[in-house]
């Protein structure tokens, strides 16, 4: 499944191919068009910012890309494979191996060390106990937190916690990093550090899709998608500012 | 996710709230401890009773003179000298399956040795009686056929009597007196301890049947052949109920009782005693099962309650685990292992507390206790099942959470 996804990839094929993607919520007599007929293609190695006012469907879009939700209509091909037909266990495997999630509120397990938090995705990937610590340390190293491996989340700053969460997202070597307002809980300077980290990871080849409503954050991406009322209203490439 | 990962995570989350986990286990701890301790006490008591029953001898039917009480009124007990040595002979020759019949008379009296005297019960017996009741001789010799035939003035003493008359001394060959008759001690009986009614079985003396009848004033009365009781020993595997019916018919016929007339003798099967004991221990077992069921039910509901709280508290964690690739089955198994770990730790503590309680009971109350391994295994297995059963609903709730909503949960 996930490994098939990776092997099937040819460098030129789009990583994400979304066609007429639609998600409705029925609230009594009303229908909320959370996502309405969105078509977009994202290639490997792109760094995409998703922007738009509150309620415009950004999170809905991300949840569909992340295989946490299923569309009501339309198609979503991830690395050439149609996701709609997968069973719930297959979707779990795709999330585990092909996708890394970063959240606004970090979502670290509070009683576990940074190392244990980063090891968590490997628990579900069937990685042997021996290999876990080594790979988790390498992931912590790539976010510059190797020395904090034994710390608990409460002993880390917000920026450090988010970097642990990014290490956790990277540990299974995913194709795609999805981040829904990853800097929403951080101050400007820390946000800039996190964006610099994303840019570094992107230069190493990982595809990133990131939601933000701050233009200062979106500047670091090389493409910006604008949503309004569930529709994609603008898709613009730009020369990214270098964060660090 | 391996079972080991799930177990580690279960221990972590139980450690996160040690007091809460301990209180949740309390129901299981008390239930298991109660079962282990009560089974230990029950099994100890039962074991003691079985040993006492064995001490009476096996395959025995006791027949005594006089009719047994009907509606609380004793009819003509001891009035007629209804039972005789000839009845005993007839039972031995006419009833199939009878190994031995042992006629006896009994008399409460004082026995005197030197300046000591002691109130005890005298049995006038034949050697068969010793066989039938499985009496052994600890010292000296038992009564012989010759003693009976010649009405020798000899006596065999029970341990209690020896202790009270001779202290630590050797009684063999010593003279004793009952009424005005001098007797010579020829033997001491082996120890039997208490019977099922708590009476001291060693507080007896045995003399030849003929000696008793000849020397105890008023004993022979009108009929020199009379006896108080006879013990009938059946061969192994004999149908005791059928044997009793046959003995009854034979004795009624010999005593010329017309139909409708009450028996002028009573009869008791010693296996009946064990049957009533069995019934009462079954009732005890039932009570134990009820106590165990109720406390494990309460413990299980406690576990379910705390697991539901835990699922709610950890909604975001569940959402995160689903997002990073946990299958629903992984979440289900994780919470099931957590609830089962909770109940099994409770069971382990309960076993320790139960064994401790049984030992304290044994030491303080002096009751015999017997820790039954099967009760320990059963308690642990049932506790494990309780953990799985009552953890299932919370675990399914956790596994069915929508990851998007779970991640948004405050
Ligand atoms: N589970 C749901 N049930 C009903 N309506 C929903 C649900 N989830 C989202 N919506 C609606 O769908 C629309 C899009 O929501 P979404 O969360 O995607 O917005 P957003 O762009 O992420 O907003 P924000 O910037 O505030 O996070 C909103 O109108 C929201 O109310
Ligand atoms: Mg949102």
XYZ file of C-alpha atoms and ligand atoms in Angstrom:
686
model
C 0.000 0.000 0.000
C 2.150 2.849 1.247
C 5.290 1.321 -0.152
C 3.445 0.742 -3.441
C 2.610 4.412 -3.397
C 6.243 5.298 -3.164
C 7.475 2.819 -5.743
C 4.757 3.657 -8.270
C 5.912 7.255 -8.303
C 7.562 8.624 -11.362
C 9.190 11.983 -10.699
C 7.004 13.790 -13.198
C 3.621 12.486 -11.968
C 1.762 14.787 -9.569
C 1.861 13.781 -5.928
C -1.616 15.149 -5.314
C -4.283 15.185 -8.023
C -7.603 16.533 -6.772
C -10.561 16.760 -9.125
C -13.939 18.376 -8.384
C -13.473 17.510 -4.718
C -16.621 18.240 -2.680
C -17.509 17.931 0.973
C -20.961 18.871 2.304
C -22.218 18.971 5.844
C -25.951 18.613 6.292
C -27.074 20.590 9.337
C -30.794 19.954 9.593
C -32.473 21.614 6.615
C -29.273 23.482 5.633
C -26.316 22.164 3.712
C -22.887 23.677 4.422
C -20.629 23.525 1.390
C -17.403 23.134 3.342
C -15.581 22.260 0.134
C -17.136 22.835 -3.259
C -15.805 21.481 -6.563
C -12.094 21.999 -5.908
C -9.631 20.906 -8.601
C -5.895 21.263 -8.051
C -2.648 19.441 -8.751
C 0.420 19.517 -6.512
C 3.760 18.140 -7.720
C 6.459 16.507 -5.663
C 8.733 18.951 -3.911
C 6.306 21.846 -3.889
C 5.796 24.046 -0.817
C 2.179 25.167 -0.885
C 0.461 27.622 1.455
C -3.330 27.421 1.795
C -4.987 30.720 2.764
C -8.459 32.089 3.207
C -10.829 33.554 5.765
C -12.149 31.550 8.696
C -14.681 28.946 7.596
C -13.507 28.975 3.984
C -12.770 25.232 3.993
C -9.003 25.122 4.531
C -9.099 22.513 7.280
C -11.703 20.493 5.399
C -9.351 20.425 2.400
C -6.395 19.361 4.566
C -8.393 16.586 6.248
C -9.301 15.190 2.827
C -5.675 15.382 1.652
C -4.625 13.663 4.877
C -7.064 10.761 4.370
C -8.738 11.571 7.692
C -12.015 12.268 5.887
C -13.750 11.042 2.739
C -15.166 13.365 0.048
C -18.857 13.381 -0.896
C -17.935 13.749 -4.559
C -14.860 14.101 -6.753
C -11.548 12.300 -6.965
C -8.339 12.346 -4.981
C -5.286 10.535 -6.300
C -2.303 10.454 -3.956
C 0.854 9.512 -5.832
C -1.204 8.037 -8.617
C -3.499 5.942 -6.445
C -7.211 6.681 -6.059
C -7.818 7.036 -2.317
C -11.613 6.790 -2.449
C -11.607 3.015 -2.849
C -9.357 2.218 0.120
C -10.640 0.539 3.255
C -10.288 2.229 6.608
C -7.276 0.035 7.504
C -5.617 0.885 4.177
C -6.202 4.577 4.812
C -4.584 4.168 8.225
C -1.552 2.635 6.541
C -1.390 5.526 4.033
C -1.518 8.043 6.902
C 1.159 6.099 8.714
C 3.710 5.789 5.900
C 2.946 8.452 3.269
C 1.742 11.423 5.310
C 3.060 13.392 8.255
C 0.734 15.680 10.256
C 1.646 18.837 12.133
C -1.049 20.516 14.218
C -1.540 23.999 15.619
C -1.689 22.607 19.161
C 1.263 20.187 18.748
C -0.711 17.200 20.143
C 2.225 15.654 21.959
C 1.484 13.029 24.619
C 2.193 15.018 27.795
C 3.550 12.195 29.940
C 5.951 10.854 27.318
C 9.442 12.104 26.538
C 10.223 13.807 23.243
C 11.869 10.579 22.099
C 8.828 8.434 22.962
C 6.546 10.910 21.182
C 8.661 10.746 18.043
C 8.703 6.928 18.196
C 4.894 6.702 18.279
C 4.264 6.456 14.478
C 6.781 3.596 14.271
C 4.692 1.642 16.797
C 1.968 1.456 14.135
C 4.407 0.870 11.280
C 5.627 -2.391 12.807
C 9.187 -1.122 13.200
C 11.183 -3.337 15.569
C 11.955 -1.994 19.026
C 15.685 -1.847 18.355
C 15.410 0.402 15.297
C 12.893 2.806 16.816
C 15.147 4.816 19.112
C 17.815 5.197 16.458
C 15.386 6.492 13.833
C 13.639 8.754 16.352
C 16.982 10.272 17.379
C 17.827 10.886 13.731
C 14.473 12.651 13.262
C 15.066 14.751 16.414
C 18.511 15.555 15.037
C 17.008 16.843 11.793
C 14.918 19.361 13.777
C 17.896 20.280 15.986
C 16.557 18.734 19.220
C 18.709 15.665 19.707
C 19.830 16.949 23.126
C 16.216 17.268 24.315
C 15.268 13.666 23.576
C 14.685 12.879 27.256
C 12.560 15.959 27.994
C 8.823 15.922 28.445
C 6.642 18.402 26.533
C 6.104 20.497 29.677
C 9.881 20.992 29.880
C 10.039 22.383 26.326
C 9.118 25.777 24.832
C 6.276 26.076 22.335
C 8.674 26.232 19.400
C 10.582 23.218 20.665
C 7.347 21.282 21.140
C 6.347 22.044 17.572
C 9.754 20.862 16.361
C 9.275 17.586 18.266
C 5.891 17.260 16.534
C 7.613 17.874 13.169
C 10.192 15.189 13.989
C 7.294 12.834 14.748
C 5.728 13.700 11.365
C 9.033 12.950 9.613
C 10.047 9.748 11.356
C 8.345 7.357 8.913
C 9.873 9.272 5.934
C 6.546 10.417 4.426
C 6.027 11.861 0.925
C 3.812 14.636 2.180
C 3.834 16.919 5.208
C 0.468 18.458 6.085
C 0.484 21.327 8.578
C -2.738 23.067 9.688
C -1.722 26.459 11.127
C 1.539 25.134 12.606
C 2.596 28.610 13.723
C -0.827 29.630 15.069
C 0.262 29.153 18.670
C 3.748 30.629 18.274
C 5.215 34.164 18.402
C 6.659 35.822 15.301
C 10.307 34.946 15.907
C 9.515 31.310 16.680
C 7.210 31.133 13.665
C 10.081 32.248 11.505
C 12.299 29.483 12.928
C 9.642 26.880 12.206
C 9.235 28.192 8.645
C 12.998 28.043 8.176
C 12.844 24.393 9.262
C 10.042 23.695 6.774
C 12.044 25.308 4.000
C 15.081 23.182 4.848
C 12.975 20.003 4.826
C 11.358 21.086 1.543
C 14.771 21.631 -0.059
C 15.594 18.041 0.901
C 12.635 16.967 -1.208
C 9.561 16.607 1.003
C 6.318 18.080 -0.297
C 4.638 20.465 2.152
C 1.083 21.783 2.272
C 0.562 24.324 5.026
C -2.528 26.247 6.132
C -2.114 29.757 7.444
C -4.036 32.970 7.544
C -0.897 35.055 8.148
C 0.588 36.540 4.920
C 4.003 36.766 6.675
C 3.980 32.984 6.962
C 2.683 32.375 3.445
C 5.598 34.384 2.015
C 7.929 31.451 2.668
C 5.948 29.107 0.390
C 6.453 28.927 -3.354
C 2.770 28.644 -4.178
C -0.366 30.052 -2.507
C -3.905 28.623 -2.802
C -6.746 30.995 -1.813
C -10.043 29.572 -0.584
C -13.360 31.331 -0.024
C -16.693 29.731 0.873
C -15.354 26.283 0.101
C -14.074 27.236 -3.357
C -10.542 27.598 -4.650
C -10.514 31.195 -5.926
C -6.816 31.779 -6.576
C -3.723 29.682 -7.258
C -0.512 31.693 -7.548
C 3.170 30.815 -7.744
C 5.629 33.180 -6.072
C 9.307 33.609 -5.351
C 9.579 32.523 -1.686
C 11.361 34.635 0.880
C 14.169 32.701 2.515
C 13.543 32.345 6.264
C 17.069 31.509 7.293
C 1.074 -2.147 17.482
C 2.316 -5.149 19.395
C 0.681 -6.421 22.586
C 3.835 -5.375 24.421
C 3.477 -1.774 23.160
C -0.153 -1.818 24.264
C 0.778 -3.204 27.672
C 3.485 -0.559 28.146
C 1.081 2.183 27.221
C -1.521 0.669 29.573
C 0.937 0.728 32.491
C 1.881 4.335 31.632
C -1.689 5.510 31.712
C -2.446 3.593 34.935
C 0.603 5.224 36.507
C -0.644 8.650 35.412
C -3.432 8.373 38.020
C -2.133 5.984 40.673
C -4.799 6.726 43.265
C -7.605 6.489 40.754
C -6.258 3.212 39.384
C -5.927 1.799 42.914
C -9.485 2.782 43.839
C -10.786 1.280 40.612
C -9.054 -1.990 41.390
C -10.505 -2.081 44.890
C -13.707 -3.850 43.832
C -11.732 -6.611 42.120
C -9.245 -6.779 45.014
C -12.016 -7.239 47.594
C -13.916 -9.710 45.431
C -10.900 -11.886 44.720
C -9.576 -11.665 48.291
C -12.986 -12.643 49.684
C -13.218 -15.637 47.392
C -9.684 -16.855 48.086
C -10.028 -16.430 51.855
C -13.484 -17.974 52.106
C -12.613 -20.886 49.856
C -9.543 -21.447 52.041
C -11.653 -21.483 55.210
C -14.372 -23.613 53.581
C -11.891 -26.084 52.143
C -10.074 -26.289 55.472
C -13.322 -27.030 57.315
C -14.375 -29.560 54.699
C -11.011 -31.247 54.835
C -11.328 -31.552 58.618
C -14.859 -32.976 58.360
C -13.749 -35.524 55.783
C -10.990 -36.672 58.070
C -13.467 -36.932 60.952
C -15.880 -38.937 58.834
C -13.074 -41.247 57.809
C -12.295 -41.713 61.525
C -15.769 -43.181 62.084
C -15.044 -45.999 59.696
C -16.597 -46.535 56.312
C -19.546 -48.536 54.969
C -21.119 -48.633 58.395
C -24.736 -48.896 59.482
C -25.512 -48.318 63.135
C -28.551 -50.062 64.594
C -29.757 -49.182 68.085
C -32.538 -50.322 70.355
C -35.584 -48.187 70.997
C -37.667 -46.256 68.495
C -36.479 -42.979 67.154
C -38.275 -39.749 67.913
C -41.331 -38.991 65.767
C -42.591 -35.457 65.850
C -40.290 -34.760 68.762
C -41.782 -37.442 71.032
C -39.577 -40.383 71.803
C -41.668 -43.528 71.790
C -40.650 -46.263 74.162
C -36.933 -45.615 73.855
C -35.043 -48.114 75.925
C -38.194 -49.555 77.459
C -38.060 -52.924 75.799
C -34.847 -54.817 75.431
C -35.663 -55.185 71.780
C -32.230 -55.670 70.238
C -30.257 -58.834 70.979
C -27.025 -60.570 70.125
C -29.153 -62.986 68.106
C -30.354 -60.102 65.939
C -26.730 -59.294 65.243
C -26.037 -62.892 64.252
C -29.137 -62.993 62.048
C -28.091 -59.804 60.232
C -24.641 -61.269 59.624
C -25.963 -64.556 58.219
C -29.120 -63.405 56.386
C -28.229 -60.058 54.783
C -26.000 -60.275 51.705
C -22.939 -58.042 51.692
C -22.511 -57.844 55.462
C -18.878 -58.286 56.486
C -19.180 -57.953 60.228
C -21.804 -57.195 62.847
C -20.490 -55.901 66.119
C -22.922 -55.921 69.053
C -22.245 -53.622 71.970
C -23.611 -52.224 75.197
C -22.657 -48.863 76.606
C -22.771 -47.378 80.050
C -21.691 -44.080 81.527
C -19.711 -44.575 84.728
C -16.742 -43.648 86.901
C -13.447 -45.450 86.467
C -11.008 -45.468 89.372
C -7.238 -45.989 89.301
C -5.467 -45.613 92.619
C -6.749 -42.342 94.025
C -7.738 -40.931 90.605
C -11.199 -41.250 89.158
C -12.693 -40.179 85.869
C -16.191 -40.156 84.355
C -16.265 -41.882 81.001
C -18.285 -44.202 78.775
C -17.822 -47.942 78.903
C -18.438 -50.051 75.807
C -18.997 -53.781 76.162
C -17.836 -55.124 72.799
C -16.513 -58.005 70.789
C -13.250 -57.794 68.793
C -15.313 -57.222 65.638
C -16.300 -53.818 66.976
C -12.695 -52.634 66.832
C -12.472 -53.736 63.189
C -15.770 -52.215 62.193
C -15.003 -48.814 63.714
C -11.391 -48.883 62.563
C -10.012 -48.622 66.074
C -6.337 -49.311 66.374
C -4.339 -50.272 69.447
C -1.517 -47.886 70.317
C -0.072 -49.824 73.193
C -0.523 -53.324 74.660
C -3.186 -55.469 72.962
C -6.855 -55.287 72.030
C -9.685 -57.513 73.235
C -9.636 -61.100 71.985
C -12.370 -63.670 71.335
C -11.087 -65.520 74.348
C -11.578 -62.456 76.565
C -15.210 -62.380 75.414
C -15.760 -66.113 75.759
C -14.338 -66.216 79.283
C -15.597 -62.814 80.404
C -12.044 -61.841 81.372
C -11.783 -58.824 83.637
C -9.667 -56.774 81.243
C -10.059 -53.274 79.814
C -8.668 -51.231 76.916
C -8.510 -47.477 77.608
C -9.004 -44.504 75.304
C -6.248 -41.868 75.201
C -8.254 -39.287 77.127
C -8.903 -41.725 79.943
C -5.227 -42.690 80.107
C -4.237 -39.040 80.284
C -6.647 -38.335 83.118
C -5.961 -41.429 85.208
C -2.277 -42.071 84.643
C -0.870 -38.766 83.428
C 2.336 -39.678 81.628
C 2.683 -43.128 83.242
C 2.400 -46.548 81.599
C -1.060 -48.023 82.310
C -0.477 -51.528 80.880
C -0.987 -54.169 83.582
C -2.294 -51.595 86.072
C -5.470 -52.388 88.033
C -8.527 -50.154 87.679
C -12.067 -50.439 89.069
C -15.490 -49.821 87.606
C -18.282 -50.028 90.181
C -16.761 -52.610 92.486
C -15.226 -54.755 89.768
C -11.430 -54.818 89.440
C -10.167 -54.871 85.844
C -6.666 -55.094 84.396
C -5.555 -52.658 81.700
C -4.324 -54.640 78.703
C -4.151 -51.944 76.025
C -4.493 -48.325 74.972
C -6.470 -47.250 71.889
C -5.039 -45.176 69.058
C -6.122 -41.525 68.994
C -9.239 -40.543 66.978
C -9.868 -36.925 67.996
C -13.242 -35.225 67.809
C -16.201 -36.518 65.839
C -18.361 -34.361 63.554
C -20.395 -33.197 66.556
C -17.262 -32.094 68.349
C -17.356 -34.921 70.914
C -14.122 -36.443 72.150
C -14.014 -39.964 70.722
C -11.041 -40.903 72.880
C -12.977 -40.607 76.126
C -14.009 -44.312 76.170
C -13.075 -47.649 77.706
C -13.641 -51.048 76.081
C -14.349 -54.262 77.993
C -15.556 -57.652 76.698
C -19.321 -57.692 76.079
C -19.775 -60.626 78.466
C -17.744 -58.931 81.205
C -19.888 -55.810 80.968
C -23.125 -57.756 81.219
C -21.965 -59.849 84.135
C -20.372 -57.150 86.268
C -22.345 -53.967 85.756
C -25.329 -53.893 88.102
C -28.670 -53.702 86.308
C -27.067 -54.152 82.893
C -28.430 -57.614 82.054
C -31.987 -56.821 83.144
C -34.613 -59.260 81.928
C -32.834 -60.493 78.815
C -29.193 -61.544 79.147
C -28.752 -61.464 75.345
C -29.760 -57.797 74.981
C -27.495 -55.183 73.381
C -27.747 -51.396 72.987
C -26.353 -51.059 69.500
C -24.767 -53.022 66.748
C -22.453 -51.777 64.055
C -22.998 -53.410 60.680
C -20.070 -53.182 58.305
C -20.917 -53.682 54.647
C -18.423 -54.705 52.001
C -17.021 -51.925 49.777
C -19.424 -50.784 47.076
C -22.501 -52.258 48.780
C -25.780 -50.413 48.255
C -26.221 -48.880 51.698
C -29.870 -47.869 51.197
C -30.845 -51.355 50.066
C -28.930 -52.952 52.939
C -30.771 -50.703 55.411
C -34.130 -51.701 53.941
C -33.245 -55.379 54.200
C -32.025 -55.036 57.787
C -35.206 -53.179 58.700
C -37.397 -55.934 57.183
C -35.413 -58.642 58.933
C -35.542 -56.960 62.337
C -39.247 -56.098 62.062
C -39.928 -59.730 61.230
C -37.772 -60.996 64.104
C -39.430 -58.537 66.533
C -42.866 -59.536 65.237
C -43.939 -56.009 64.408
C -47.227 -55.805 62.521
C -47.571 -53.439 59.559
C -48.308 -49.911 60.775
C -46.473 -50.427 64.022
C -43.390 -48.242 64.550
C -39.924 -49.721 64.477
C -38.589 -50.568 67.955
C -35.048 -49.836 66.804
C -33.281 -47.024 64.999
C -30.833 -47.178 62.196
C -28.272 -44.709 60.855
C -26.037 -44.855 57.855
C -22.761 -43.061 58.564
C -22.505 -41.990 54.951
C -25.652 -39.921 55.633
C -23.543 -37.762 57.870
C -21.162 -37.066 55.043
C -24.074 -36.463 52.684
C -25.472 -33.687 54.894
C -21.976 -32.254 55.164
C -21.714 -32.316 51.397
C -25.033 -30.516 51.090
C -23.998 -27.813 53.522
C -20.651 -27.309 51.819
C -22.521 -27.048 48.503
C -24.659 -24.319 50.062
C -21.479 -22.597 51.244
C -19.969 -22.841 47.767
C -23.121 -21.328 46.302
C -22.931 -18.458 48.765
C -19.269 -17.922 47.869
C -20.106 -17.900 44.187
C -22.805 -15.297 44.838
C -20.444 -13.074 46.846
C -17.772 -13.436 44.182
C -20.192 -12.685 41.366
C -21.534 -9.555 43.060
C -18.126 -8.129 43.944
C -16.675 -8.895 40.520
C -19.733 -7.306 38.919
C -19.277 -4.197 41.051
C -15.538 -4.219 40.288
C -16.263 -4.610 36.584
C -18.680 -1.689 36.574
C -16.019 0.383 38.342
C -13.551 -0.506 35.610
C -16.050 0.332 32.887
C -16.741 3.671 34.531
C -13.093 4.637 34.823
C -12.345 3.468 31.276
C -15.158 5.663 29.942
C -13.668 8.614 31.843
C -10.252 7.731 30.468
C -11.512 7.556 26.879
C -13.084 10.997 27.247
C -9.953 12.464 28.819
C -7.756 11.012 26.117
C -9.918 11.837 23.129
C -7.186 13.990 21.578
C -4.616 11.273 22.120
C -6.910 8.826 20.321
C -7.384 11.329 17.473
C -3.636 11.758 17.214
C -3.006 8.006 17.196
C -5.589 7.574 14.430
C -3.987 10.424 12.441
C -0.504 8.933 12.623
C -1.693 5.555 11.417
C -3.371 3.571 14.199
C -6.082 1.280 12.877
C -9.352 1.162 14.810
C -8.394 -2.332 15.914
C -5.156 -0.950 17.455
C -7.142 1.525 19.549
C -9.612 -1.187 20.594
C -6.832 -3.548 21.652
C -4.975 -0.785 23.492
C -7.963 0.052 25.680
C -8.902 -3.606 26.191
C -5.384 -4.370 27.363
C -5.580 -1.381 29.647
C -8.828 -2.514 31.303
C -7.571 -6.099 31.542
C -4.277 -4.960 33.053
C -6.278 -3.024 35.618
C -8.375 -6.057 36.551
C -5.437 -8.475 36.555
C -3.330 -6.267 38.816
C -6.405 -6.049 41.049
C -6.676 -9.839 40.967
C -2.999 -10.279 41.858
C -3.348 -7.922 44.816
C -6.594 -9.704 45.736
C -4.877 -13.110 45.742
C -2.162 -11.780 48.045
C -4.704 -10.151 50.385
C -6.866 -13.304 50.324
C -3.990 -15.613 51.231
C -2.921 -13.170 53.957
C -6.464 -13.082 55.332
C -6.676 -16.886 55.359
C -3.405 -17.073 57.241
C -4.567 -14.486 59.782
C -7.849 -16.375 60.246
C -5.939 -19.603 60.755
C -3.649 -17.969 63.304
C -6.256 -15.961 65.242
C -9.396 -18.108 65.105
C -7.523 -21.394 65.001
C -9.610 -22.569 62.039
C -7.963 -24.911 59.613
C -7.506 -23.204 56.217
C -6.440 -24.672 52.921
C -5.403 -22.420 49.994
C -6.892 -24.008 46.912
C -4.844 -23.443 43.756
C -7.952 -23.885 41.624
C -9.655 -21.015 43.461
C -6.642 -18.785 42.733
C -6.577 -19.729 39.046
C -10.337 -19.315 38.731
C -10.307 -15.914 40.444
C -7.545 -14.637 38.162
C -9.160 -15.986 34.981
C -12.555 -14.582 35.908
C -10.990 -11.194 36.759
C -9.294 -11.153 33.369
C -12.606 -11.892 31.691
C -14.250 -9.144 33.759
C -11.586 -6.714 32.494
C -12.210 -7.712 28.886
C -15.993 -7.729 29.200
C -16.360 -4.407 30.986
C -13.551 -2.825 28.958
C -15.186 -3.745 25.668
C -17.781 -0.985 25.580
C -15.344 1.873 26.440
C -12.753 0.425 24.041
C -15.275 0.274 21.198
C -16.244 3.832 21.936
C -12.605 4.867 21.685
C -12.080 2.903 18.467
C -15.113 4.466 16.814
C -14.108 8.076 17.426
C -13.930 10.295 14.387
C -10.270 11.389 14.197
C -11.073 14.926 13.032
C -13.504 15.571 15.872
C -11.233 13.801 18.356
C -8.314 16.058 17.401
C -10.492 19.129 17.902
C -11.714 17.905 21.334
C -10.884 20.224 24.221
N -18.126 18.532 11.302
C -18.723 19.591 10.750
N -20.053 19.680 10.757
C -20.688 20.708 10.197
N -20.053 21.712 9.607
C -18.723 21.690 9.560
C -17.984 20.626 10.123
N -16.657 20.857 9.941
C -16.583 22.036 9.278
N -17.813 22.515 9.062
C -18.113 23.746 8.335
O -17.412 23.747 7.138
C -16.921 25.039 6.850
C -15.435 24.960 6.606
O -14.778 24.678 7.798
P -13.200 24.564 7.951
O -12.902 24.054 9.307
O -12.664 23.823 6.801
O -12.764 26.097 7.875
P -11.312 26.759 7.935
O -11.054 27.372 6.654
O -10.342 25.719 8.412
O -11.531 27.845 9.066
P -10.511 28.371 10.181
O -9.575 29.291 9.520
O -11.389 29.033 11.165
O -9.861 27.152 10.746
C -17.290 25.918 8.032
O -18.432 26.656 7.685
C -17.608 24.954 9.123
O -18.623 25.474 9.953
Mg -9.156 25.451 10.093
